[in-house]
Coordinates of C-alpha atoms (C1' of nucleotides) in Angstrom, one line a residue:
Chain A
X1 CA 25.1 22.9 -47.2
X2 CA 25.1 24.3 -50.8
X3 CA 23.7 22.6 -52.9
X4 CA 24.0 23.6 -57.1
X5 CA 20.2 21.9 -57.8
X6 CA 17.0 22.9 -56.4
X7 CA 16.3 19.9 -53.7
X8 CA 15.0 17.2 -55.6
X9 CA 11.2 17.6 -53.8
X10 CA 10.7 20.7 -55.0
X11 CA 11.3 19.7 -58.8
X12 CA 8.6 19.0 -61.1
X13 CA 8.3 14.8 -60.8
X14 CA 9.1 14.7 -64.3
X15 CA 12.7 16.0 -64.4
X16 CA 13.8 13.3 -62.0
X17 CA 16.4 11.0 -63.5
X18 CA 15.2 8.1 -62.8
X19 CA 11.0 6.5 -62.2
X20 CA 11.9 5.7 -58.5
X21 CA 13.0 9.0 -58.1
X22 CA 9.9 10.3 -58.7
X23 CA 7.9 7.5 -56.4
X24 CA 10.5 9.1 -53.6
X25 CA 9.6 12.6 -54.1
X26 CA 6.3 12.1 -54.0
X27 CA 5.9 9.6 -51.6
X28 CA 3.1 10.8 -48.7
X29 CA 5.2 10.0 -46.2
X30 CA 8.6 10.7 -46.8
X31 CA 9.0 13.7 -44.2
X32 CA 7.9 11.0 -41.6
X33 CA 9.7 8.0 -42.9
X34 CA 13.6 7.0 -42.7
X35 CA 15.3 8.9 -45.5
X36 CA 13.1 12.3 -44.7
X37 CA 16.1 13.7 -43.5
X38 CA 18.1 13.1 -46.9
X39 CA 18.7 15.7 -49.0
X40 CA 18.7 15.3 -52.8
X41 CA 21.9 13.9 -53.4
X42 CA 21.5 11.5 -51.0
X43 CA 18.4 10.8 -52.3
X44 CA 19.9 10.7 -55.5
X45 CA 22.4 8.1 -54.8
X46 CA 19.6 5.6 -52.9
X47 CA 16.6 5.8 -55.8
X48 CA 17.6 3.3 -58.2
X49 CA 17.7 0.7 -55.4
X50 CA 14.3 1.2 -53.5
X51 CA 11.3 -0.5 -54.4
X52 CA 8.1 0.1 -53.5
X53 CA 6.4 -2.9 -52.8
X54 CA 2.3 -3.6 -52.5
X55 CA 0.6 -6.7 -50.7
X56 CA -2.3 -8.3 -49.7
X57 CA -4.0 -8.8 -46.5
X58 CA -2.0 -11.8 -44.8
X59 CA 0.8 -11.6 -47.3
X60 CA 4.2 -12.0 -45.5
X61 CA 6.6 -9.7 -45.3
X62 CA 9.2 -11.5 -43.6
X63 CA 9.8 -15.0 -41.6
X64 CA 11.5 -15.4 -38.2
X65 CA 15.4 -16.7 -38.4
X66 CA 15.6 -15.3 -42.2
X67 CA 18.6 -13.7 -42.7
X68 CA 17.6 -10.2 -42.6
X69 CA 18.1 -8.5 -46.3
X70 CA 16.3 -5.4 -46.1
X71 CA 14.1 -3.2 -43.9
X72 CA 11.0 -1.6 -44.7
X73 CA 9.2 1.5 -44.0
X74 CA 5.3 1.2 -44.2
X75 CA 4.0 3.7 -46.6
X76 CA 0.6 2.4 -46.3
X77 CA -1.1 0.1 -44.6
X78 CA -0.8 -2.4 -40.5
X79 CA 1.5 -4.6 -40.0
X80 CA 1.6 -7.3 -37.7
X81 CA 4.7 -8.7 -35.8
X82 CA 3.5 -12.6 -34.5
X83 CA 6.0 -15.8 -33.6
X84 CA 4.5 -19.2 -33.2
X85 CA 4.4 -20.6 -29.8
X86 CA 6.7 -24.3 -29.4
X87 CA 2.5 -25.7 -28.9
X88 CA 1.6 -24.0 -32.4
X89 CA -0.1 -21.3 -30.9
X90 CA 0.0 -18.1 -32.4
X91 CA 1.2 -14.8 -30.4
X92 CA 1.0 -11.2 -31.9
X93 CA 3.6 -8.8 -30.6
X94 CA 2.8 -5.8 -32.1
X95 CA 1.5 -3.7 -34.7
X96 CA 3.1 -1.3 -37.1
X97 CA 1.5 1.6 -39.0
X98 CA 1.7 4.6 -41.2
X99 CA 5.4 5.6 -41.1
X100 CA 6.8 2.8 -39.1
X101 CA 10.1 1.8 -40.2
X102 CA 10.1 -2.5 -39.5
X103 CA 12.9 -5.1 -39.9
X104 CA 15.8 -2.9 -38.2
X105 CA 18.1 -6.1 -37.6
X106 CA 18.7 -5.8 -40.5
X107 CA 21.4 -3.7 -39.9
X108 CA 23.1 -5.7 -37.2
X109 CA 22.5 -8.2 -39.8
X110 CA 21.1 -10.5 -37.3
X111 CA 18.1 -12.6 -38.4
X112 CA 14.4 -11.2 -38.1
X113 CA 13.1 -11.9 -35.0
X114 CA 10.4 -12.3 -35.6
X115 CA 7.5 -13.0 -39.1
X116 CA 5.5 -9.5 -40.3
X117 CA 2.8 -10.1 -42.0
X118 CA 0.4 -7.5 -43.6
X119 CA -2.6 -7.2 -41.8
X120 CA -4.4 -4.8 -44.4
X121 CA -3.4 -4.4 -47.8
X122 CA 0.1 -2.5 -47.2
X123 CA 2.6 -0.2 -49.3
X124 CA 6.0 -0.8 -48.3
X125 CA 9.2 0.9 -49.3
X126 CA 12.0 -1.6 -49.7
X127 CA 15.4 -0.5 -48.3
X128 CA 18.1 -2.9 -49.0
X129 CA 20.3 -3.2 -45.8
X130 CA 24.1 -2.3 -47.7
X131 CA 22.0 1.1 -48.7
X132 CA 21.7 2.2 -45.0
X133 CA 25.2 1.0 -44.2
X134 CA 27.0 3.1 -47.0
X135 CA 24.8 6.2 -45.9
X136 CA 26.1 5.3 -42.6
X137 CA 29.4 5.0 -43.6
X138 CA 30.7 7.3 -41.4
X139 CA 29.4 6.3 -38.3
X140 CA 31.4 5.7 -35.2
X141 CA 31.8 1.9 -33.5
X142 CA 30.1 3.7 -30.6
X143 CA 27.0 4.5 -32.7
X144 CA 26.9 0.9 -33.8
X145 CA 27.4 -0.3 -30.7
X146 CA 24.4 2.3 -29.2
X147 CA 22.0 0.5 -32.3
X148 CA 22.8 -2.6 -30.9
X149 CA 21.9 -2.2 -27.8
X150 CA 18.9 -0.9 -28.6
X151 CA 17.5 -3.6 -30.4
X152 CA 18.4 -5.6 -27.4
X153 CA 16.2 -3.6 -24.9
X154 CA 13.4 -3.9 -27.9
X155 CA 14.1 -7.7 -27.9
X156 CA 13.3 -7.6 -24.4
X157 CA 10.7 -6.0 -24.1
X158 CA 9.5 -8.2 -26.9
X159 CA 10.3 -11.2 -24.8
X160 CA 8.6 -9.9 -22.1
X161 CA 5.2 -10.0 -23.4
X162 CA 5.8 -13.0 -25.3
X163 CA 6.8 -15.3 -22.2
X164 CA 5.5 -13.2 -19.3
X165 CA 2.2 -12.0 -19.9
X166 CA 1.2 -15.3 -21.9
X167 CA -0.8 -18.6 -20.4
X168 CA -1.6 -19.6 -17.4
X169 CA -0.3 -18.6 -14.0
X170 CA 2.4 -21.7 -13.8
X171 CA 3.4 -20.8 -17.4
X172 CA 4.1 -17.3 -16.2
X173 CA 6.0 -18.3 -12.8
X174 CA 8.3 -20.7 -14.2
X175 CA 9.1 -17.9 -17.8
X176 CA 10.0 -15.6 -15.0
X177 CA 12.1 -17.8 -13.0
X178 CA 13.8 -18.8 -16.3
X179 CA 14.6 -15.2 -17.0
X180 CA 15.7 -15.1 -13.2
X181 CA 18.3 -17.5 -13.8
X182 CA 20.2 -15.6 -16.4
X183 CA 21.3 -13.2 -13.8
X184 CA 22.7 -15.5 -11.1
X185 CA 25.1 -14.4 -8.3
X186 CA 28.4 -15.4 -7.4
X187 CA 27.2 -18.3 -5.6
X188 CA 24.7 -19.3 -8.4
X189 CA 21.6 -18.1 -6.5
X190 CA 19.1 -15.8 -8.7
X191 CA 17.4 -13.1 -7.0
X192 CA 13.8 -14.1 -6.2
X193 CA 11.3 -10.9 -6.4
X194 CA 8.8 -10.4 -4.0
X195 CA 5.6 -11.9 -4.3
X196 CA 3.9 -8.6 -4.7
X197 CA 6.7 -8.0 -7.2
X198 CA 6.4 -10.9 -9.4
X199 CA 2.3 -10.2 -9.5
X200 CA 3.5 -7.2 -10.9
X201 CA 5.7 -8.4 -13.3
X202 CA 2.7 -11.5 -14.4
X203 CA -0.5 -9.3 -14.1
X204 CA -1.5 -12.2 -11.6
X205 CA -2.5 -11.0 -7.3
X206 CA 0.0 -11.8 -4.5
X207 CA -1.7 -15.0 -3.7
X208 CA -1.8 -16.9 -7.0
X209 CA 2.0 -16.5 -7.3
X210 CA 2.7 -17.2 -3.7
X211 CA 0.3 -20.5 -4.5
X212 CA 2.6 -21.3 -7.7
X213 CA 5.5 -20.9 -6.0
X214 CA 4.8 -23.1 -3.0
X215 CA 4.0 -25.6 -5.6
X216 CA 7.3 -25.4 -7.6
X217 CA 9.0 -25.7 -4.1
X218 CA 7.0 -29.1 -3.3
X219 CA 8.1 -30.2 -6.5
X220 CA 12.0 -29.6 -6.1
X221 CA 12.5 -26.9 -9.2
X222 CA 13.2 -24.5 -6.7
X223 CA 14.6 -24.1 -3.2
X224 CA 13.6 -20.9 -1.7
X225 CA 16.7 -18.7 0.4
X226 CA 14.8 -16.0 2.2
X227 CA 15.5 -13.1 1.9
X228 CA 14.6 -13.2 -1.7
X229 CA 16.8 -15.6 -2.9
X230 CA 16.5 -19.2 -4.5
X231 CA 18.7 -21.9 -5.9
X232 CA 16.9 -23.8 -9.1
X233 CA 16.9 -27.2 -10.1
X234 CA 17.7 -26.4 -13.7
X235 CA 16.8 -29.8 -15.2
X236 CA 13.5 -30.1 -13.6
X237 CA 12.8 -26.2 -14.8
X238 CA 13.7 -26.7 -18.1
X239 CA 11.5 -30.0 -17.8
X240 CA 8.5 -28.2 -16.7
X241 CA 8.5 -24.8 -18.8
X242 CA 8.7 -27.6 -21.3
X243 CA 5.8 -29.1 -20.3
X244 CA 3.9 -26.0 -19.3
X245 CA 4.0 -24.9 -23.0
X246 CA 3.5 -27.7 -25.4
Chain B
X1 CA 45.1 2.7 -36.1
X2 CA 49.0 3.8 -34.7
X3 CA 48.7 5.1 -30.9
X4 CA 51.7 6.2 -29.2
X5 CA 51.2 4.5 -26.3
X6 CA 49.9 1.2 -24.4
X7 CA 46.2 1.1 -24.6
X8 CA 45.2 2.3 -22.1
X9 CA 43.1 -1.1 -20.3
X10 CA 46.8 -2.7 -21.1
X11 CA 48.5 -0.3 -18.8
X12 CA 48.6 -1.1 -14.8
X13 CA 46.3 0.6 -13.4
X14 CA 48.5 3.1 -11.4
X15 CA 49.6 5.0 -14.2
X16 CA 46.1 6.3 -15.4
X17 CA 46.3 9.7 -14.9
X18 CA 42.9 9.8 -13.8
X19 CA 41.3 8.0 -11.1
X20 CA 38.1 7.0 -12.9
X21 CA 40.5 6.3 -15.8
X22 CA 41.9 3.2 -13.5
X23 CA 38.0 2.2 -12.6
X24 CA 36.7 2.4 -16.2
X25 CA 40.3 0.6 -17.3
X26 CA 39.3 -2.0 -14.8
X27 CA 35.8 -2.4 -15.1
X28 CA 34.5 -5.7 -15.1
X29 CA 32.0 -5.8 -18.2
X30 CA 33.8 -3.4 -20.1
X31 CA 34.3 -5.4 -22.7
X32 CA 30.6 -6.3 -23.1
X33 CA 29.8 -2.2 -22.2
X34 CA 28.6 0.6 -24.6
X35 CA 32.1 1.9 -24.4
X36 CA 33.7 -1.8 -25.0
X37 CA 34.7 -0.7 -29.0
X38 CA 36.2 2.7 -27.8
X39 CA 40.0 3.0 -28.5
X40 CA 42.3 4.2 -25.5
X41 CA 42.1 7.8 -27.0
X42 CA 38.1 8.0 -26.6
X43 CA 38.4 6.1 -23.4
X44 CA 41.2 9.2 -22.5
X45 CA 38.3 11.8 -23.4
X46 CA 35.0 10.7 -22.0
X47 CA 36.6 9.0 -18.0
X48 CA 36.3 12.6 -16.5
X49 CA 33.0 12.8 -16.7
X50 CA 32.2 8.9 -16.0
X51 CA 30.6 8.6 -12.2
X52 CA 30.0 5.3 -11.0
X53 CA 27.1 5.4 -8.8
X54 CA 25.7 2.0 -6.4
X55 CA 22.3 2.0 -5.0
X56 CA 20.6 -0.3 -2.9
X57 CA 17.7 -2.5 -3.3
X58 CA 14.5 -0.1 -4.4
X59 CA 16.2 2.9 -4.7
X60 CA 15.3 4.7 -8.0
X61 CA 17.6 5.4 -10.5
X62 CA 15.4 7.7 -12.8
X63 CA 11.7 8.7 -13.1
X64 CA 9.2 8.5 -15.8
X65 CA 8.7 11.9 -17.3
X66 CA 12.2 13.1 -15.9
X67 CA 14.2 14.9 -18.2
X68 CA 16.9 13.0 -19.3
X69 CA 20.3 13.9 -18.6
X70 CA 22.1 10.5 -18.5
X71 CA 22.2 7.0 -19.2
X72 CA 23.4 4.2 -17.7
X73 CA 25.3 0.7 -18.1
X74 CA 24.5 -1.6 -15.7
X75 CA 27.8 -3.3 -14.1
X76 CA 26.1 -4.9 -11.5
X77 CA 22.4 -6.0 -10.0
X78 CA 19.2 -6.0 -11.5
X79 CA 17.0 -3.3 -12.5
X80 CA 13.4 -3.2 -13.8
X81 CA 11.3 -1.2 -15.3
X82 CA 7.8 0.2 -13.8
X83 CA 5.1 2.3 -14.6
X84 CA 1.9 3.4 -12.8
X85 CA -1.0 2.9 -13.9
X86 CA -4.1 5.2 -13.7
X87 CA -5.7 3.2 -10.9
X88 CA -2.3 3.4 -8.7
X89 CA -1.4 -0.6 -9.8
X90 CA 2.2 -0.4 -10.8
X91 CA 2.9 -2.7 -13.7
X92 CA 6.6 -3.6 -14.2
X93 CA 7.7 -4.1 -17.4
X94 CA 11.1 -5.8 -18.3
X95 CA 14.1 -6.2 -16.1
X96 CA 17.5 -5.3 -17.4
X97 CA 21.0 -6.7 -15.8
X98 CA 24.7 -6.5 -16.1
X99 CA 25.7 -5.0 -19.4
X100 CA 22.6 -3.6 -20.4
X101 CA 22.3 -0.2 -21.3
X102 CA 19.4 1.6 -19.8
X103 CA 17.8 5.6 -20.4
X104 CA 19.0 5.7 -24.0
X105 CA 15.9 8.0 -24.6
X106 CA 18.5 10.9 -23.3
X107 CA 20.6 10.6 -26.3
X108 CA 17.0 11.5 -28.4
X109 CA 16.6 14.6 -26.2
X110 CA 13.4 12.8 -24.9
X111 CA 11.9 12.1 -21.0
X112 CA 12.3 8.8 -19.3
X113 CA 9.8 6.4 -20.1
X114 CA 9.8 4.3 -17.3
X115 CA 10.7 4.3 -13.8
X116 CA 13.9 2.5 -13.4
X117 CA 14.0 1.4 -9.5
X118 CA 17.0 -1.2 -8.4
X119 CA 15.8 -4.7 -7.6
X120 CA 18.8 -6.2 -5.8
X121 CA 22.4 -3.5 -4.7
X122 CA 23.5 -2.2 -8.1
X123 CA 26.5 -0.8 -9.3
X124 CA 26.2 1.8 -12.6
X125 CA 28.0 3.7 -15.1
X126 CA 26.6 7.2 -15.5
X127 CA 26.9 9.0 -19.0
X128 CA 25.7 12.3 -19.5
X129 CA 24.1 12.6 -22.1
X130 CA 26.3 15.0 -24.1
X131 CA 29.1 12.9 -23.9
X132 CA 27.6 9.9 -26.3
X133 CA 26.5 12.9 -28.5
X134 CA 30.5 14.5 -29.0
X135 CA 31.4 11.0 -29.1
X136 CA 28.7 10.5 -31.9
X137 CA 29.3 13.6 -33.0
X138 CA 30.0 12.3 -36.8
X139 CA 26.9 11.0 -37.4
X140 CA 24.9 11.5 -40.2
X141 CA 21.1 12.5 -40.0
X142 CA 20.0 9.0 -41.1
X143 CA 21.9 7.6 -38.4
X144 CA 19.5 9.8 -36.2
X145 CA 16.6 9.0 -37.5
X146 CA 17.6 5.1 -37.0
X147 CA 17.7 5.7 -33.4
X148 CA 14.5 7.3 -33.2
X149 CA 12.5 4.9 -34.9
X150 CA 14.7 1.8 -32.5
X151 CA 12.9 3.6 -29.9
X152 CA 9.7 4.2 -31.3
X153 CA 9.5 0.7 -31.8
X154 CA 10.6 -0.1 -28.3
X155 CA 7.9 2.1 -26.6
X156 CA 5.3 0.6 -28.8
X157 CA 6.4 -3.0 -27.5
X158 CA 6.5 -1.9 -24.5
X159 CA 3.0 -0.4 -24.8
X160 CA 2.2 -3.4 -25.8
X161 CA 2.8 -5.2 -23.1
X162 CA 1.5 -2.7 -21.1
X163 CA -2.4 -2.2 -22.4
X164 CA -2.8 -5.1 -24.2
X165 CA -1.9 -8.1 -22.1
X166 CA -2.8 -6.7 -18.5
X167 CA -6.4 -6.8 -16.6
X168 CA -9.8 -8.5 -18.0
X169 CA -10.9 -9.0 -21.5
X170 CA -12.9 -6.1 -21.4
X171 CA -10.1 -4.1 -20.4
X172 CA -7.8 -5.2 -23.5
X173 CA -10.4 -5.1 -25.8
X174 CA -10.7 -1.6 -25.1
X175 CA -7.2 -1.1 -25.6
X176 CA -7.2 -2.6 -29.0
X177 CA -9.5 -0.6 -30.1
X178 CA -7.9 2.5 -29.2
X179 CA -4.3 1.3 -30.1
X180 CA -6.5 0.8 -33.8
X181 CA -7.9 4.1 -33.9
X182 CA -4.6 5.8 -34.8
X183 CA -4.8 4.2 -37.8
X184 CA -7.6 5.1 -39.5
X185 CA -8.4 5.0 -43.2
X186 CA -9.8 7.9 -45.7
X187 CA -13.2 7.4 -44.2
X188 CA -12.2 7.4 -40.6
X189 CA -13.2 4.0 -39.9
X190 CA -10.7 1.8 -38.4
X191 CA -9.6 -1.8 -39.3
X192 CA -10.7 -4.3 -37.1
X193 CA -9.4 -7.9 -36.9
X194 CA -10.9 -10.9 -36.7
X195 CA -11.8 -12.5 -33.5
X196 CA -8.7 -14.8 -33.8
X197 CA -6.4 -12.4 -34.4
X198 CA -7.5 -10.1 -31.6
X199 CA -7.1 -13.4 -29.7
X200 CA -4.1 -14.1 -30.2
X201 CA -3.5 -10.1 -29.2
X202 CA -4.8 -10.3 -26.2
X203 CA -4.1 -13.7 -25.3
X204 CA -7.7 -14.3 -24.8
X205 CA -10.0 -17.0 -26.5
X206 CA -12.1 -16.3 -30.1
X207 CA -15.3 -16.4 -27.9
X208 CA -14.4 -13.7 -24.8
X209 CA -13.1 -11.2 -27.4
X210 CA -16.6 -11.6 -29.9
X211 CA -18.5 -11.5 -26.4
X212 CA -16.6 -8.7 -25.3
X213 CA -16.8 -7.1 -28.9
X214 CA -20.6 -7.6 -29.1
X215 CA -20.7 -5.9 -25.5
X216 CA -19.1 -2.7 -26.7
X217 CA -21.7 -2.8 -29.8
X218 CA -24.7 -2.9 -27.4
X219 CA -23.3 -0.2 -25.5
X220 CA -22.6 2.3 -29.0
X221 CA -18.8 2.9 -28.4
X222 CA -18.2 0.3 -31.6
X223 CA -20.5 -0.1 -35.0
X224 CA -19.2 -3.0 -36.7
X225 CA -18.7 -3.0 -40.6
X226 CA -17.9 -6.2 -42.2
X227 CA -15.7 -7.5 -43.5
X228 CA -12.8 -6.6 -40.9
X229 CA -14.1 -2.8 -40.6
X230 CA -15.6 -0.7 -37.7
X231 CA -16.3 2.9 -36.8
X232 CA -15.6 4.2 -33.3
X233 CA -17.3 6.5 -30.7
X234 CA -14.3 8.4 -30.2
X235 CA -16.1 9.9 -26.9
X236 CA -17.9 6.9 -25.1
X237 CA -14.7 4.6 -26.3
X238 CA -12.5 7.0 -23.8
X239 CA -15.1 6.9 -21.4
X240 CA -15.0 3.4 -21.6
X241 CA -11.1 3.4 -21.4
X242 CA -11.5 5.5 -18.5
X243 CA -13.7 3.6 -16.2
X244 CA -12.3 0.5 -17.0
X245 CA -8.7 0.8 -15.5
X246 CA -9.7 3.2 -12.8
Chain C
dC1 C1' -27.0 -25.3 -52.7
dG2 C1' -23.8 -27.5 -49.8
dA3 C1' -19.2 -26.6 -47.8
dG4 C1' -16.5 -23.9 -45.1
dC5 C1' -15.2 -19.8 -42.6
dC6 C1' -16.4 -16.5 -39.3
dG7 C1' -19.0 -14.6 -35.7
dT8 C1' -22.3 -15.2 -32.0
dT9 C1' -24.5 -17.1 -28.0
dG10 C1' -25.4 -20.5 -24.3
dA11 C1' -24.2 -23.9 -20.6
dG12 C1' -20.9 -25.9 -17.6
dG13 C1' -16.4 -26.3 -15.6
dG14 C1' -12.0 -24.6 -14.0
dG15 C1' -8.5 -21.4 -12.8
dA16 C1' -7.7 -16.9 -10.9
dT17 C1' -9.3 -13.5 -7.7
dT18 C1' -11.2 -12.0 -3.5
dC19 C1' -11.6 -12.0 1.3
dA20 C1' -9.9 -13.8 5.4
dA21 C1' -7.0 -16.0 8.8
dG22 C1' -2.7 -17.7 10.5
dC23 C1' 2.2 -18.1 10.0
dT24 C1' 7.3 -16.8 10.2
dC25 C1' 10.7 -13.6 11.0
dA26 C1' 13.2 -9.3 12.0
dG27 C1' 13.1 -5.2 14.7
dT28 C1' 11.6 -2.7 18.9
dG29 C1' 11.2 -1.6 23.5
dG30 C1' 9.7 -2.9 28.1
Chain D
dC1 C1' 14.9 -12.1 27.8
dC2 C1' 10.6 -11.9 25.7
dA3 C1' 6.2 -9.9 24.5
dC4 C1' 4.7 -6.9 20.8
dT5 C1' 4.4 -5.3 16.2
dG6 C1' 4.2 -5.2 11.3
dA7 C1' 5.7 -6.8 6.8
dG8 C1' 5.7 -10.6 3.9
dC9 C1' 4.3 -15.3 2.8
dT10 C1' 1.1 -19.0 2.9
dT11 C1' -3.2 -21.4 2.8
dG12 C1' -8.3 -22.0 2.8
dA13 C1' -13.1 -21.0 1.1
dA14 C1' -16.3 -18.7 -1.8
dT15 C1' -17.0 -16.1 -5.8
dC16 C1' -16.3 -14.6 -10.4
dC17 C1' -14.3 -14.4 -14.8
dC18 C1' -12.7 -16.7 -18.6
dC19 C1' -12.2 -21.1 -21.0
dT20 C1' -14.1 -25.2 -23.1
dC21 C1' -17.4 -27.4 -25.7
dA22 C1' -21.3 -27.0 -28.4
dA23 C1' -24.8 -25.4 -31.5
dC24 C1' -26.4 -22.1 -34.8
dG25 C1' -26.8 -18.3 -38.3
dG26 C1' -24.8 -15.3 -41.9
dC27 C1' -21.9 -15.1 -45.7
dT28 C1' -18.9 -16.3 -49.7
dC29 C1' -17.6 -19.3 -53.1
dG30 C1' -17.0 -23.3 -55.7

DNA sequence: CGAGCCGTTGAGGGGATTCAAGCTCAGTGG
DNA sequence: CCACTGAGCTTGAATCCCCTCAACGGCTCG
């Protein structure tokens, strides 16, 4: 691509137009971060609406449920991702660094799933969410489609640390089962792992989910179908993962 | 958009003039699938090279490391997602099910992450990989550099999931520490968190992660720095690492 | 200097693991 | 037909790791 400027790095800071073009340009990490790949006219277009946002340690950058305005790259700083349990326990998902772009429902314009808050004092880089979605103008249903998708596996994955690898061993037996039973068959049976599988999947050993098992059969939630199937009491599960985590 | 004929999944299925052209036309999740948003023309272009492959219970659908060539949509079944650890204990971590898209990593050029292995008989929809990208052919770099970070983020959840909330205390705490030592600041020392938040990391109780913290003191892999600062052994903390999931 | 937060350490109890034995069930071959 | 086998599941008993409850010391700050 021609381009009838030098690229707007390689100016001197001061010719830039405008003061957040020069935070841009300069900015330590903007060969790693989001818009590295912009060239100046892009970058042109997008300065006026960044900002460039500092906070303290335990500052929040976002809540759980908002409706997502922005995403943020971290120019500086950790970040940590944590949702409250339903017993007012605290969880922490994940952490974000140096670089790592956070908040990417955004786009989807789904709500954040869930609070950031800053762990150290953090430099962010504000990027409203119409920005990206005029610089991705162009893009195909198919790549919206692929970003959406994506987000789902991280939801996941998410998920699956949050429920699965929490609490005790019940807890864990009956988040799995409830994940089980969003896949049912045709005959509204869910597919029950094997018990070497489902220590697996918990981080618990073969017996201790064979023994919660056998005790969520003697209590009726579930109704085991060898081989590897089960029918659920759906009432009495909801009632116990209730119970199991308040 | 004008198109001069019948779309394509309004036609009877005998006058596809391809035969995967009638089993994509008549695929059950379609709708819900990657390709759900794709016009009858783009549906004309990509059904040559569409397989649909079924496996049985524990056969493998791709390999962790693999290059990868292809990605999947699952139509039917369950599939999860496992890696071995260093002591030969397989961890699984997240299942995926009908309509989920799986592998995406091929459309970044990068190896699988996972092994994906079929729990129950599944049924797929194999994409090569240079398909989504002529389909996605339009997209602009930021659009790229979205998708890369959506899986960044994923592999770090993942990660997650996988260090952090499997085996004893002594075992996560370890973990944490390295997960915290790729962030250093200008002084090489790393931030560390307080016991509750490490807690609620590691799902683990303020007391096991300070007894496990003031373990790893005693033995010289951490020298603690108050407030909320700590510099590492980089050599005994891997040793550490090492003989504690082996 | 007392209050409060944070980290540390101890003692006791409980839940998960470990080790071991017995069970069901499907497949095999006499 | 039925003993034999092996894989998977279950249950028991002993041990160990982590949790719970408690007390105490260092530190900051009003």
């Amino acid at each position: 691509m021609l381009m009838k400027t030098a690229p707007l790095y390689l100016r001197s800071a001061d010719d830039a137009s405008h003061p957040q073009a020069r935070a841009c340009a300069s900015c330590a990490v903007r060969k790693d971060a989001l818009f590295g790949a912009l060239d100046a006219q892009g970058l042109e277009r997008i300065h006026a609406h960044i900002a460039s946002p500092s906070l303290q340690a335990d500052e929040r950058i976002f809540t759980q449920g908002q409706t997502a305005a922005a995403l943020y790259t971290i120019r500086n700083g950790i970040v940590r991702f944590e949702r409250a349990a339903s017993d007012g326990a605290r969880r922490i998902l994940r952490l974000a660094g140096r670089g790592d772009l956070i908040g990417q429902e955004a786009l989807l314009l789904q709500p954040y799933n869930d609070d950031a808050v800053a762990c150290t004092p953090v430099e962010l880089c504000r990027i409203p969410q119409h920005l990206v979605q005029d610089l991705a103008a162009g893009e195909s249903a198919v790549t919206r489609e692929l970003m959406t998708r994506w987000q789902h596996a991280l939801q996941e994955a998410t998920r699956w640390a949050d429920d699965l690898r929490s609490g005790n061993a019940r807890r864990r037996v009956l988040q799995l089962l409830r994940v089980l039973s969003r896949h049912p068959d045709e005959q509204d049976r869910i597919w029950l792992p094997r018990r070497e599988e489902m220590a697996d999947m918990l981080d618990l050993t073969v017996e201790t989910a064979s023994r919660c098992v056998s005790q969520l059969r003697r209590e009726h939630v579930i109704q085991t179908l060898p081989p590897r199937h089960a029918l659920l009491n759906a009432a009495l599960l909801a009632q116990a993962v209730q119970a199991a985590d308040s």
